[in-house]
Short mmCIF file of C-alpha atoms in Angstrom, two decimals:
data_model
loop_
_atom_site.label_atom_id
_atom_site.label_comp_id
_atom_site.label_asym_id
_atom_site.label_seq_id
_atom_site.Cartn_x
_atom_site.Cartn_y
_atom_site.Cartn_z
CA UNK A 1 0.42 -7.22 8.19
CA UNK A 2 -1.43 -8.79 11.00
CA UNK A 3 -4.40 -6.61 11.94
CA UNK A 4 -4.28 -5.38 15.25
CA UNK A 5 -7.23 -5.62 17.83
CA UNK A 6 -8.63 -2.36 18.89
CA UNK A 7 -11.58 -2.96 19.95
CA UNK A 8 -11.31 -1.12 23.13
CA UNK A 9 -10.09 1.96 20.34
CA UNK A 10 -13.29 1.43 18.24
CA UNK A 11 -15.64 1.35 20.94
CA UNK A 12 -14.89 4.17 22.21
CA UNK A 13 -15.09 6.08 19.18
CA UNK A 14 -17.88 4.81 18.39
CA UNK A 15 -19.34 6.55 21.81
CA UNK A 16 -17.78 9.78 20.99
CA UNK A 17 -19.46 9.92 17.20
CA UNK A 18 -22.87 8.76 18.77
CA UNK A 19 -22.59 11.96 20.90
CA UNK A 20 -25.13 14.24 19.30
CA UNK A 21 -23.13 17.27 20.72
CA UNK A 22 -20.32 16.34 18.68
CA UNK A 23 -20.79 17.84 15.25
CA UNK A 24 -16.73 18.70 14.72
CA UNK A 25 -14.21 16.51 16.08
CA UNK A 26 -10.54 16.35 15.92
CA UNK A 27 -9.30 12.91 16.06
CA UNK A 28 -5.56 13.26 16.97
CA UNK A 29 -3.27 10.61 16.64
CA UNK A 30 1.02 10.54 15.94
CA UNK A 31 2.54 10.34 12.39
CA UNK A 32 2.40 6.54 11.85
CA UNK A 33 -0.06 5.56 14.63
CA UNK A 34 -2.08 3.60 11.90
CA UNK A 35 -5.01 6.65 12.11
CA UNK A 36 -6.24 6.44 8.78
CA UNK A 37 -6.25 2.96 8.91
CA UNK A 38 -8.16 2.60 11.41
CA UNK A 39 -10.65 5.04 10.19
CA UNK A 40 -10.90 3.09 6.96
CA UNK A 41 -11.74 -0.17 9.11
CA UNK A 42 -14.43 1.66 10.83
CA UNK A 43 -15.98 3.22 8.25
CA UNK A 44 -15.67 0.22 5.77
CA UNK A 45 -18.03 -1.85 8.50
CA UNK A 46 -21.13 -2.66 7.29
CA UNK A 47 -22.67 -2.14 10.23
CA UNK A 48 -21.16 1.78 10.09
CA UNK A 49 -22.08 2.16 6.10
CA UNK A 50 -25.86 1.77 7.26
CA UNK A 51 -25.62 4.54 9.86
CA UNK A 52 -23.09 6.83 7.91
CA UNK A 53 -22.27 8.73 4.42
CA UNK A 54 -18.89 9.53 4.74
CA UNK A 55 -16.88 11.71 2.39
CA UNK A 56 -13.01 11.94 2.09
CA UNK A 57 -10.94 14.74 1.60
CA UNK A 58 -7.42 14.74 1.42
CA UNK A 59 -6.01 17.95 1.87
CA UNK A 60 -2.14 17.64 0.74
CA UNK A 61 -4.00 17.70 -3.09
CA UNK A 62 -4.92 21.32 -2.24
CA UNK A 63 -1.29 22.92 -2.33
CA UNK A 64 -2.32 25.89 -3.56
CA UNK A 65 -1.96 30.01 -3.28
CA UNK A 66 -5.37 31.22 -2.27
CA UNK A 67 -8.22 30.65 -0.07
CA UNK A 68 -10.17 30.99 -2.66
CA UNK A 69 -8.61 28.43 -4.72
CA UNK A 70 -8.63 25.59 -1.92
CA UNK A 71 -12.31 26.80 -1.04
CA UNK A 72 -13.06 25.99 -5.11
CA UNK A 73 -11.21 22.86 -5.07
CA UNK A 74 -12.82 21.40 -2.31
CA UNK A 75 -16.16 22.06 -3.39
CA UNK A 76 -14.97 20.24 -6.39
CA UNK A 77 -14.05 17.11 -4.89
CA UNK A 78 -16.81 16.92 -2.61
CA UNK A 79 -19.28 16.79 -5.90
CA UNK A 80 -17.08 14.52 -7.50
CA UNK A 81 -17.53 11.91 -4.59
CA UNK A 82 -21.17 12.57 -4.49
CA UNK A 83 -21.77 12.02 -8.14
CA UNK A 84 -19.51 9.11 -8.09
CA UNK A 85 -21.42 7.05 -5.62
CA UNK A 86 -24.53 6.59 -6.84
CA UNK A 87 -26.42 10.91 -6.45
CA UNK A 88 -28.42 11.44 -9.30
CA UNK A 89 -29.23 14.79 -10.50
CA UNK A 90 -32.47 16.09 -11.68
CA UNK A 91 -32.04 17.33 -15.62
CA UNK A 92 -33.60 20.92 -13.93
CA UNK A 93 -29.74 21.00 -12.46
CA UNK A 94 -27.95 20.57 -15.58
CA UNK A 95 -27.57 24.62 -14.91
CA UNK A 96 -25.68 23.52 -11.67
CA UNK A 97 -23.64 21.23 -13.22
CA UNK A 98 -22.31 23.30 -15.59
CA UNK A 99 -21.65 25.49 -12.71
CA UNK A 100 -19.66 23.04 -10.75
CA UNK A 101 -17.35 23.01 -13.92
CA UNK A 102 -16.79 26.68 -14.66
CA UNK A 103 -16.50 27.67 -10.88
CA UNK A 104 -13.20 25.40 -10.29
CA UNK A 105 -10.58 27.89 -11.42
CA UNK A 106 -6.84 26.71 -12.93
CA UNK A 107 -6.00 23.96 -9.92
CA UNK A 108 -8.54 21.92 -10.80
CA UNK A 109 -6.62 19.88 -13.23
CA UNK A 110 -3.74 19.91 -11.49
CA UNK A 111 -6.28 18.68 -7.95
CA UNK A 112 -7.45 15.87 -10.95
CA UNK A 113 -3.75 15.10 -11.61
CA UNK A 114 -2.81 14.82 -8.33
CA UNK A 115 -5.24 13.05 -6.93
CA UNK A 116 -4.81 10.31 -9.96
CA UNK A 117 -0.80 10.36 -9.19
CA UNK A 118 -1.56 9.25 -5.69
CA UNK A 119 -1.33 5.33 -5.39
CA UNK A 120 -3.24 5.20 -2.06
CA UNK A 121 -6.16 7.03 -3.87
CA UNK A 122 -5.89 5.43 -7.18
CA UNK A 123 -8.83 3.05 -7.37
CA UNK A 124 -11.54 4.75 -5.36
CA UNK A 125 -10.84 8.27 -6.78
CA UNK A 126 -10.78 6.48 -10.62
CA UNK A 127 -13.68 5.00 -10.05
CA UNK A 128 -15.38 7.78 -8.45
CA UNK A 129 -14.27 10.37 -11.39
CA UNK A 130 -15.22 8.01 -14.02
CA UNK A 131 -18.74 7.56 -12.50
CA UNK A 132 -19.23 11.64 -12.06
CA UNK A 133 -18.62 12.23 -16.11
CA UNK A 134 -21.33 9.15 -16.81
CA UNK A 135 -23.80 11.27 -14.03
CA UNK A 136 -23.06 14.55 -15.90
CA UNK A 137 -23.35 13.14 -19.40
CA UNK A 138 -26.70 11.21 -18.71
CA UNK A 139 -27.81 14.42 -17.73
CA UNK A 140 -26.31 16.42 -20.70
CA UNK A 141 -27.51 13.85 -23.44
CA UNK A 142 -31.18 15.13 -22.16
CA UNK A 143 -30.23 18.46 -24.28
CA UNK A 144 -27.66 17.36 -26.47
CA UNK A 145 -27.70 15.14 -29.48
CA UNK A 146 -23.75 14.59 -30.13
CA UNK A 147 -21.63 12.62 -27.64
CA UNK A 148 -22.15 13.88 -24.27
CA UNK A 149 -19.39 12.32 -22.53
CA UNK A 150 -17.05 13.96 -24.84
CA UNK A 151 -18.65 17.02 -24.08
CA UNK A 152 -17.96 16.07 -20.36
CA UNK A 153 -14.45 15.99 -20.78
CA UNK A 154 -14.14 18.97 -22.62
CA UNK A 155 -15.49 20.54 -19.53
CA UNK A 156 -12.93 19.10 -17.84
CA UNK A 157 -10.29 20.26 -19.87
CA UNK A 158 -11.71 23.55 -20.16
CA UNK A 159 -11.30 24.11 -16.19
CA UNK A 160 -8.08 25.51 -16.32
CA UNK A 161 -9.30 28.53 -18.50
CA UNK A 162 -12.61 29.37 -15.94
CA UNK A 163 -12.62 31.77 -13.18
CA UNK A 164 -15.20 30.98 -10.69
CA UNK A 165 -17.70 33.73 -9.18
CA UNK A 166 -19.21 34.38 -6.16
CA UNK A 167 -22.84 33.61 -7.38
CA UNK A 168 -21.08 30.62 -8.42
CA UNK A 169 -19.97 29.11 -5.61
CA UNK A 170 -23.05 29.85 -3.65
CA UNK A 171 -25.17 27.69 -5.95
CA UNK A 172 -22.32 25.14 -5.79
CA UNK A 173 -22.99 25.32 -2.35
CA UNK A 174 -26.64 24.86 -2.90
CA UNK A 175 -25.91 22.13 -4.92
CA UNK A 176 -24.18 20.22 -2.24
CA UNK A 177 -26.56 20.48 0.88
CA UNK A 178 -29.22 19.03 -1.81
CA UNK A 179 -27.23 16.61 -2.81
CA UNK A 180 -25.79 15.57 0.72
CA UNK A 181 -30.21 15.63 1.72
CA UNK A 182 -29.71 12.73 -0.90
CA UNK A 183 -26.74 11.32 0.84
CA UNK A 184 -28.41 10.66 3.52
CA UNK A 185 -31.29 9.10 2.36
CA UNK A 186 -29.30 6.49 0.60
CA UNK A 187 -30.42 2.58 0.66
CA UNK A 188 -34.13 4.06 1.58
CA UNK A 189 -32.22 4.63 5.07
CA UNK A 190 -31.76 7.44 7.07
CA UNK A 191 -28.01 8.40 7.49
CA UNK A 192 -25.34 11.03 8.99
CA UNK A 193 -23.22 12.37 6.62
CA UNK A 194 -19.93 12.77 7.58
CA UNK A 195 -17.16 14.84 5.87
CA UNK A 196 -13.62 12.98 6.83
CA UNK A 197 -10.39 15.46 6.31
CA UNK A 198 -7.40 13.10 6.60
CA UNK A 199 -3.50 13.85 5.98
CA UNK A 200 -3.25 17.15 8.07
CA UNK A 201 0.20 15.97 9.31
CA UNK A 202 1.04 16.12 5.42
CA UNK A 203 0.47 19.95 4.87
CA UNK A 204 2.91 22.50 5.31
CA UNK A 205 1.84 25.27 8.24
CA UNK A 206 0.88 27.94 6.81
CA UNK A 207 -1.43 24.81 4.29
CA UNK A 208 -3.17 23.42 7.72
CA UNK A 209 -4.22 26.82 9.23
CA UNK A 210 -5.50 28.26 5.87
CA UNK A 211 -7.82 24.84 5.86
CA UNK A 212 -8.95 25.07 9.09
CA UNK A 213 -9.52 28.82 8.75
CA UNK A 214 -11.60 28.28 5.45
CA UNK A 215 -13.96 25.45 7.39
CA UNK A 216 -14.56 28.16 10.47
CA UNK A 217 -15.90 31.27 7.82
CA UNK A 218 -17.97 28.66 6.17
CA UNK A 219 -19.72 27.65 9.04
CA UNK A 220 -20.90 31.11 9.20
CA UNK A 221 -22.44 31.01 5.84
CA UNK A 222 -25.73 30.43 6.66
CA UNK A 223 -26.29 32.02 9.87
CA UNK A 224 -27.05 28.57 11.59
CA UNK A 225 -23.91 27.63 12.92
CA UNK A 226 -24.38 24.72 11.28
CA UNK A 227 -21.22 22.70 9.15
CA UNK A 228 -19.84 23.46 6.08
CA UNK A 229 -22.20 22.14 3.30
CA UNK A 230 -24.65 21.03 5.50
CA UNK A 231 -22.51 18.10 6.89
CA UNK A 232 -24.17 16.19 9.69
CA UNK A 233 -20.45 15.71 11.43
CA UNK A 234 -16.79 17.22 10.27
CA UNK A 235 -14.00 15.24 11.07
CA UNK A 236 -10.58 16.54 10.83
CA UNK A 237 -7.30 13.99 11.55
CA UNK A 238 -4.36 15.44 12.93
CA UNK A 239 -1.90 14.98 15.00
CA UNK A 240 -2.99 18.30 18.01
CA UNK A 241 0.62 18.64 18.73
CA UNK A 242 1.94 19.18 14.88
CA UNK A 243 -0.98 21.22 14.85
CA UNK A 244 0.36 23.33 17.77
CA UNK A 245 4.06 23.48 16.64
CA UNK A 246 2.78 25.04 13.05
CA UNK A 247 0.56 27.63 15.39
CA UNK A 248 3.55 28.68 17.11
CA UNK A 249 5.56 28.53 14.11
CA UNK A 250 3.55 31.16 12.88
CA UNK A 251 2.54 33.17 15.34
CA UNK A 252 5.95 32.96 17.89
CA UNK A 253 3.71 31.74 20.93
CA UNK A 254 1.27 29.16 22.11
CA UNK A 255 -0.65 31.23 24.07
CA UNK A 256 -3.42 31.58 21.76
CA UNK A 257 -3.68 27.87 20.30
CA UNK A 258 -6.66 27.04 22.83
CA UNK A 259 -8.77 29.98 22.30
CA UNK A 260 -8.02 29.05 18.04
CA UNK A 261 -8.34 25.64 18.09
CA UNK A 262 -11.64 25.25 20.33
CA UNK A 263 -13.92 26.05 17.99
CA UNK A 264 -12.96 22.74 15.53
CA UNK A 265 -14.30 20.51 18.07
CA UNK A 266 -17.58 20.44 20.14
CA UNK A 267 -16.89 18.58 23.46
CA UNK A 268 -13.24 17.58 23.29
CA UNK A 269 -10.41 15.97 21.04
CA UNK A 270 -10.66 12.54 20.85
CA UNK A 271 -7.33 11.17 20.98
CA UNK A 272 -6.30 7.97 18.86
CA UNK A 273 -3.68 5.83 20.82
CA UNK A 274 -2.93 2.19 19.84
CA UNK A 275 -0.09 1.72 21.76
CA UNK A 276 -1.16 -0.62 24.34
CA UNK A 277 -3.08 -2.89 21.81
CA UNK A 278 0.48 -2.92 19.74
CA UNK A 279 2.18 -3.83 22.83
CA UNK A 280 -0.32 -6.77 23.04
CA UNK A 281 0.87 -8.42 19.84
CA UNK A 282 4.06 -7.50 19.63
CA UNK A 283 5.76 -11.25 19.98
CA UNK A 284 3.36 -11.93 16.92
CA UNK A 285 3.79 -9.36 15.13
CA UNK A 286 7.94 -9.58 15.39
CA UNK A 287 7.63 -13.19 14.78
CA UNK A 288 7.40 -12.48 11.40
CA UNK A 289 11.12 -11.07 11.42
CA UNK A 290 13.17 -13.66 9.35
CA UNK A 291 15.47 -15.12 11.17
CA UNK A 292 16.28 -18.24 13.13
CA UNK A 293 13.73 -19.33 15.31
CA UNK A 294 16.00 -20.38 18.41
CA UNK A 295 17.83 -16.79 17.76
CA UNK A 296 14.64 -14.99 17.66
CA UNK A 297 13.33 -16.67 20.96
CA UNK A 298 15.94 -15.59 22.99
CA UNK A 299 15.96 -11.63 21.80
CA UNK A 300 12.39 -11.81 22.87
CA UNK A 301 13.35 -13.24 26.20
CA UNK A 302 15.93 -10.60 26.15
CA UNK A 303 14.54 -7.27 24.29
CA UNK A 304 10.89 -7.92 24.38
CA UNK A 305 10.64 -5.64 27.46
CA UNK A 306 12.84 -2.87 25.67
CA UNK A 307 10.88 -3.10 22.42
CA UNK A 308 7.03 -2.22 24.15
CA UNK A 309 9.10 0.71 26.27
CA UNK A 310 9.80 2.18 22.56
CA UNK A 311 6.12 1.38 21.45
CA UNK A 312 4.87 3.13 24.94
CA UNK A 313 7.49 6.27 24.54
CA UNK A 314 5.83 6.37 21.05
CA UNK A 315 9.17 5.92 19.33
CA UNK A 316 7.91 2.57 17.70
CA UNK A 317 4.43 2.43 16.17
CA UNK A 318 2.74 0.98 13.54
CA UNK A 319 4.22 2.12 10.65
CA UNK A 320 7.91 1.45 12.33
CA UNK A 321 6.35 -2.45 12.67
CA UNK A 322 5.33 -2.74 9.17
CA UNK A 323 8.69 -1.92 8.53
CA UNK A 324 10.54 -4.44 10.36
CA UNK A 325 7.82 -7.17 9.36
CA UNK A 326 9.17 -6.96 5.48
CA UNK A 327 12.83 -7.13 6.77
CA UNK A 328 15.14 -9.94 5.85
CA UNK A 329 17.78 -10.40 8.24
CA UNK A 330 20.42 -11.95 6.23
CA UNK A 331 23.23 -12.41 9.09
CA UNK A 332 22.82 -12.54 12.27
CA UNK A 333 25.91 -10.69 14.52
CA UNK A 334 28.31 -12.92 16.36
CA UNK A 335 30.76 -12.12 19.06
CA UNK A 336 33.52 -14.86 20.04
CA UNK A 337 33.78 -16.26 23.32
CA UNK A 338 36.73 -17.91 22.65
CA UNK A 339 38.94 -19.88 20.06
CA UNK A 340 36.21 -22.61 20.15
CA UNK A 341 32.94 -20.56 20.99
CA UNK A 342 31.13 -18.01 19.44
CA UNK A 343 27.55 -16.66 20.16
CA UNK A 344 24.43 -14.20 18.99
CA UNK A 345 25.33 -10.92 19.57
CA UNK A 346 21.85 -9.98 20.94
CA UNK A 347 22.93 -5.89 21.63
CA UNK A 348 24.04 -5.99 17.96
CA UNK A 349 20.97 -7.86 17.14
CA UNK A 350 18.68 -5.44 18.49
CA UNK A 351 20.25 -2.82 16.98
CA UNK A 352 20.02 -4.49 13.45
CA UNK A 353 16.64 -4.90 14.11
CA UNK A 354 15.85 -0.99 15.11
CA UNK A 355 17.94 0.16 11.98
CA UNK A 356 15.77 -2.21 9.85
CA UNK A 357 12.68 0.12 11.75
CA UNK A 358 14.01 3.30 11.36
CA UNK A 359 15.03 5.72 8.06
CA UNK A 360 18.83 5.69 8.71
CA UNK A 361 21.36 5.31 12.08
CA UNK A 362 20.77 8.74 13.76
CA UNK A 363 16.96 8.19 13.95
CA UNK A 364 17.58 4.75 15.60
CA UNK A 365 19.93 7.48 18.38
CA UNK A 366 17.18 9.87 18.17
CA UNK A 367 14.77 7.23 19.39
CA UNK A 368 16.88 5.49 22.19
CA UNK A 369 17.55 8.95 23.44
CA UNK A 370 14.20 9.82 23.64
CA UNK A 371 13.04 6.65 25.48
CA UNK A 372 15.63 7.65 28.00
CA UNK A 373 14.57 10.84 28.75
CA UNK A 374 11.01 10.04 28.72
CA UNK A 375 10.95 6.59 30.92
CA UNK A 376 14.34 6.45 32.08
CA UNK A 377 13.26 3.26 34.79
CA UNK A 378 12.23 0.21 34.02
CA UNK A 379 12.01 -3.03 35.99
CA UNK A 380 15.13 -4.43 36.92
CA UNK A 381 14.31 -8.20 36.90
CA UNK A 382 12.66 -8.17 33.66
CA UNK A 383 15.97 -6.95 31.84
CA UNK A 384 18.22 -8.43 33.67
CA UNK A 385 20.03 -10.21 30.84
CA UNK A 386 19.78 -7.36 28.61
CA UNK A 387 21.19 -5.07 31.54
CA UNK A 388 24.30 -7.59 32.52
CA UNK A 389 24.91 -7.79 28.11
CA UNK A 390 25.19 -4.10 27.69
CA UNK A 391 27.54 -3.89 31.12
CA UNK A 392 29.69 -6.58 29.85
CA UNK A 393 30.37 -4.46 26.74
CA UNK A 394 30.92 -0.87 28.57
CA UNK A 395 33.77 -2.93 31.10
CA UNK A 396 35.03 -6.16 29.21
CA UNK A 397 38.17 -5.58 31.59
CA UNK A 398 36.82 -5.78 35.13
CA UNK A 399 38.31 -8.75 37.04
CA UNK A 400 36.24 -11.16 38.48
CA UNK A 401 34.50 -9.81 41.98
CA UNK A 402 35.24 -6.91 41.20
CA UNK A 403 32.41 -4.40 42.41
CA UNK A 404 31.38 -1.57 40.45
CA UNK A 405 29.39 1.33 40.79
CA UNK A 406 27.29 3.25 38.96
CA UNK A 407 26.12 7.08 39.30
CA UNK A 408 22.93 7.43 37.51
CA UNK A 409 20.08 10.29 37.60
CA UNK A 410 21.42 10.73 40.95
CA UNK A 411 21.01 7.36 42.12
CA UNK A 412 24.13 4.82 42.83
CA UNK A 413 23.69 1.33 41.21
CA UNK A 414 25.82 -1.65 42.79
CA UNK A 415 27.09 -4.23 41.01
CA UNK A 416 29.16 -7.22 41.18
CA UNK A 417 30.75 -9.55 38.76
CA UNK A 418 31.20 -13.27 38.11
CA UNK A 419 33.19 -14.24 35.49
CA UNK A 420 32.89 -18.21 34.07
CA UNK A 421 34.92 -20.00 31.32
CA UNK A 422 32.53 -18.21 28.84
CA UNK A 423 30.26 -15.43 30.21
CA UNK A 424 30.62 -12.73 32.47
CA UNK A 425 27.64 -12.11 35.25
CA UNK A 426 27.00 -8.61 36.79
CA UNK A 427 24.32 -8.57 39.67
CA UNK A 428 23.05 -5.65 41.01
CA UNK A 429 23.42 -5.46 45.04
CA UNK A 430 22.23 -2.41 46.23
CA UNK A 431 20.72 0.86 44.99
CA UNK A 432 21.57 3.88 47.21
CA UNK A 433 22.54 1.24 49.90
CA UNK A 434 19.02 -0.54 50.10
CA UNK A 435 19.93 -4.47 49.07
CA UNK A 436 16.34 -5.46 48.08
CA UNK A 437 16.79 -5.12 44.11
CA UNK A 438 14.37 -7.84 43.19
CA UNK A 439 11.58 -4.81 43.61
CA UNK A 440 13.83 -2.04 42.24
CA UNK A 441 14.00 -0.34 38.45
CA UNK A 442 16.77 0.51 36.21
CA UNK A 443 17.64 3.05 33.05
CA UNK A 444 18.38 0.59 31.08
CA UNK A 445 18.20 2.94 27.94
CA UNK A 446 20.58 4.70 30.02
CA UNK A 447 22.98 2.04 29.18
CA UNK A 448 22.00 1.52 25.73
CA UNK A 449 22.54 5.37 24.82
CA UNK A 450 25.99 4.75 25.83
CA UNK A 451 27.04 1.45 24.14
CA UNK A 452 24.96 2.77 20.96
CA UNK A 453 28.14 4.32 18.97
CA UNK A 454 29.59 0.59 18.91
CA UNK A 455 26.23 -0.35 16.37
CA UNK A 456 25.93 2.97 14.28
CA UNK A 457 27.62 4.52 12.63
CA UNK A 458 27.14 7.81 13.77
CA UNK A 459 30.29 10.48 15.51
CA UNK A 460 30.19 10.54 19.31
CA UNK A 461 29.87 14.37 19.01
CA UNK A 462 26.43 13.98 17.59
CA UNK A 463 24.91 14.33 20.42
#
């Protein structure tokens, strides 16, 4: 997929993580907004990987019973990305290390399965794992005279047999803040470290609060108010409203969810939108669609317009385009004009493209719906043809002249008709009475909610 230009995006969150106030932010973005990849460009910069350490957790590998067990498992893959990228370990912490193995109770094969069954995470987490048992058995070989990396993954295997104490994890603890000191001293330069928790829109409720309420107690631990572990910054992506639906599907009420929530950020939530950078691209981006090119320049002149009104409502984002980019679309709808004539059905065309978008037909109704209710107008001039196609299919029987009116959101649209060998014309005349509709707006999604049952198959008493 083309990359999309954020620049405006990066900059300023690149000002909100230079604010030394901020030592826990919530970066809140929508399902699909392209949050974690944008993260992963940031953080992948060079220019970033001299000023930060950044560890990844991914939460959704921690489906689990207990505090205690997520608590455990976290601590676990924390070390495991430490060791992994280059921390040594003095041979007086072999103790430690053997700690770090006996403290992560029965889930830590299954976290080590899971994370390994992930695609997205294959390759780093591999890598990572792989270079954590050469740390430990470096360290081991120091005492031991048979194969230490077997001895490693015996460890390993003998996880799911350990139960983890409380003296335990504090020297786990211990282990990290020394080892994060390390961190940050990487390269002979001075760096934050950072601890990234992605994939909170993954978790089930009851899975995001019991995260967020293990990272407030631990906070506490050392009486500083300082982060969990010792981390310079703690970053946790979410979508805030998700986050706000699970608190009230909890609880029964929102009243609360300020009070709770405040005390995972510092200053305020940064909040990750895209949208108008998507809308910026969007002819590129959709030229990508295969299909022919004197086809796919009209729908632009036609449904261009529409399209960013779906990226703007948030109904369309990035994960919706990457969608449509590895579409094929194999025929494009005719209608017939007459025995002799035929043309692109552009309404059925822009529905065949939205299907291609979406999971299945009533998510393409769910959308259009939604795009209604939330930006109902749009301007008049710049959908004109898209307006007088959707018309034409609502009243194929009007004679030619013939005015028509329209009673929508409590306004009263005007049109007439002209009819020509082939087409049909509707102009709008007045709204409300006033005649100057080069300056007015329309619902045009209005119109499309109505003529939508003709594209998809879905009952009219869905709605």
């Amino acid at each position: 997929m083309r990359q999309i230009e954020t620049k405006g995006m990066m900059e300023q969150f690149q000002a909100h993580l230079n604010n030394t106030n901020n030592q826990r932010i919530i970066f809140s973005g929508c399902f699909g907004s392209g949050k974690t990849t944008f993260l992963n460009n940031f953080f992948n910069d060079p220019a970033q990987q001299e000023k930060y350490y950044v560890c990844k957790l991914f939460p959704v590998n921690y489906v689990t019973s207990t505090n205690k067990d997520i608590y455990e498992l976290i601590k676990f893959d924390i070390l495991i990305q430490l060791l992994g990228t280059g921390i040594t370990i003095e041979r007086t912490d072999f103790e430690k290390v053997s700690t770090i193995c006996r403290s992560v109770k029965s889930n830590a094969l299954k976290l080590l399965q899971s994370i390994l069954g992930v695609a997205s995470l294959i390759d780093e987490n591999t890598v990572k794992l792989g270079k954590a048992i050469e740390v430990i058995a470096n360290i081991y070989k120091d005492y031991k005279d048979d194969s230490p990396k077997t001895k490693i993954e015996q460890f390993l295997n003998d996880l799911e047999n350990e139960i983890g104490t409380s003296y335990e994890m504090n020297d786990i603890s211990n282990l990290i803040r020394e080892m994060l000191i390390k961190a940050s001293k990487l390269e002979n330069k001075q760096k934050e470290t950072i601890l990234l928790i992605d994939d909170f829109d993954r978790l089930e409720p009851l899975q995001s609060f019991r995260l967020l309420n293990i990272l407030s107690t631990n906070d506490n631990e050392t009486g500083t108010g300082e982060n969990k572990f010792g981390f310079d910054k703690i970053i946790i992506v979410c979508d805030i409203n998700n986050l706000r639906d699970c608190f009230v599907h909890i609880n029964g009420t929102n009243k609360a969810f300020n009070g709770y929530i405040d005390k995972f950020y510092s200053t305020e939530i940064f909040r990750f939108d895209i949208r108008n950078d998507l809308v910026k691209v969007i002819n590129i981006l959709f030229s990508q669609i295969n299909m022919p090119p004197d086809v796919r320049s009209e729908f632009f002149e036609r449904y261009l317009d529409i399209i960013q009104v779906m990226i703007n409502c948030g109904e369309i984002n990035v994960r919706t385009i990457t969608k449509i980019q590895e579409a094929h679309i194999e025929i494009i709808p005719t209608k017939t004009l007459d025995d002799f004539h035929k043309t692109c059905d552009y309404a059925g065309l822009l529905f065949l493209v939205l299907k291609k978008m979406f999971v299945d037909d009533y998510e393409v109704s769910n959308a259009i719906s939604a795009c209604s209710i939330q930006e109902p107008l749009s301007p008049y001039r710049k959908n004109f043809t898209a307006i007088n196609e959707v018309l034409c299919l609502l009243y194929p029987s009007i004679t030619e002249k013939q005015q028509h009116e329209l009673l929508i959101y409590d306004n009263k649209y005007t049109f007439n008709i002209q009819k020509t060998a082939y087409y049909s014309y509707w102009k709008l005349v007045a709204v409300n009475g006033v005649t100057d509709y080069y300056a007015l707006t329309f619902p045009v999604f209005h119109l499309l909610d109505r003529i939508k049952y003709q594209y998809l198959n879905i009952p009219k008493s869905y709605e």
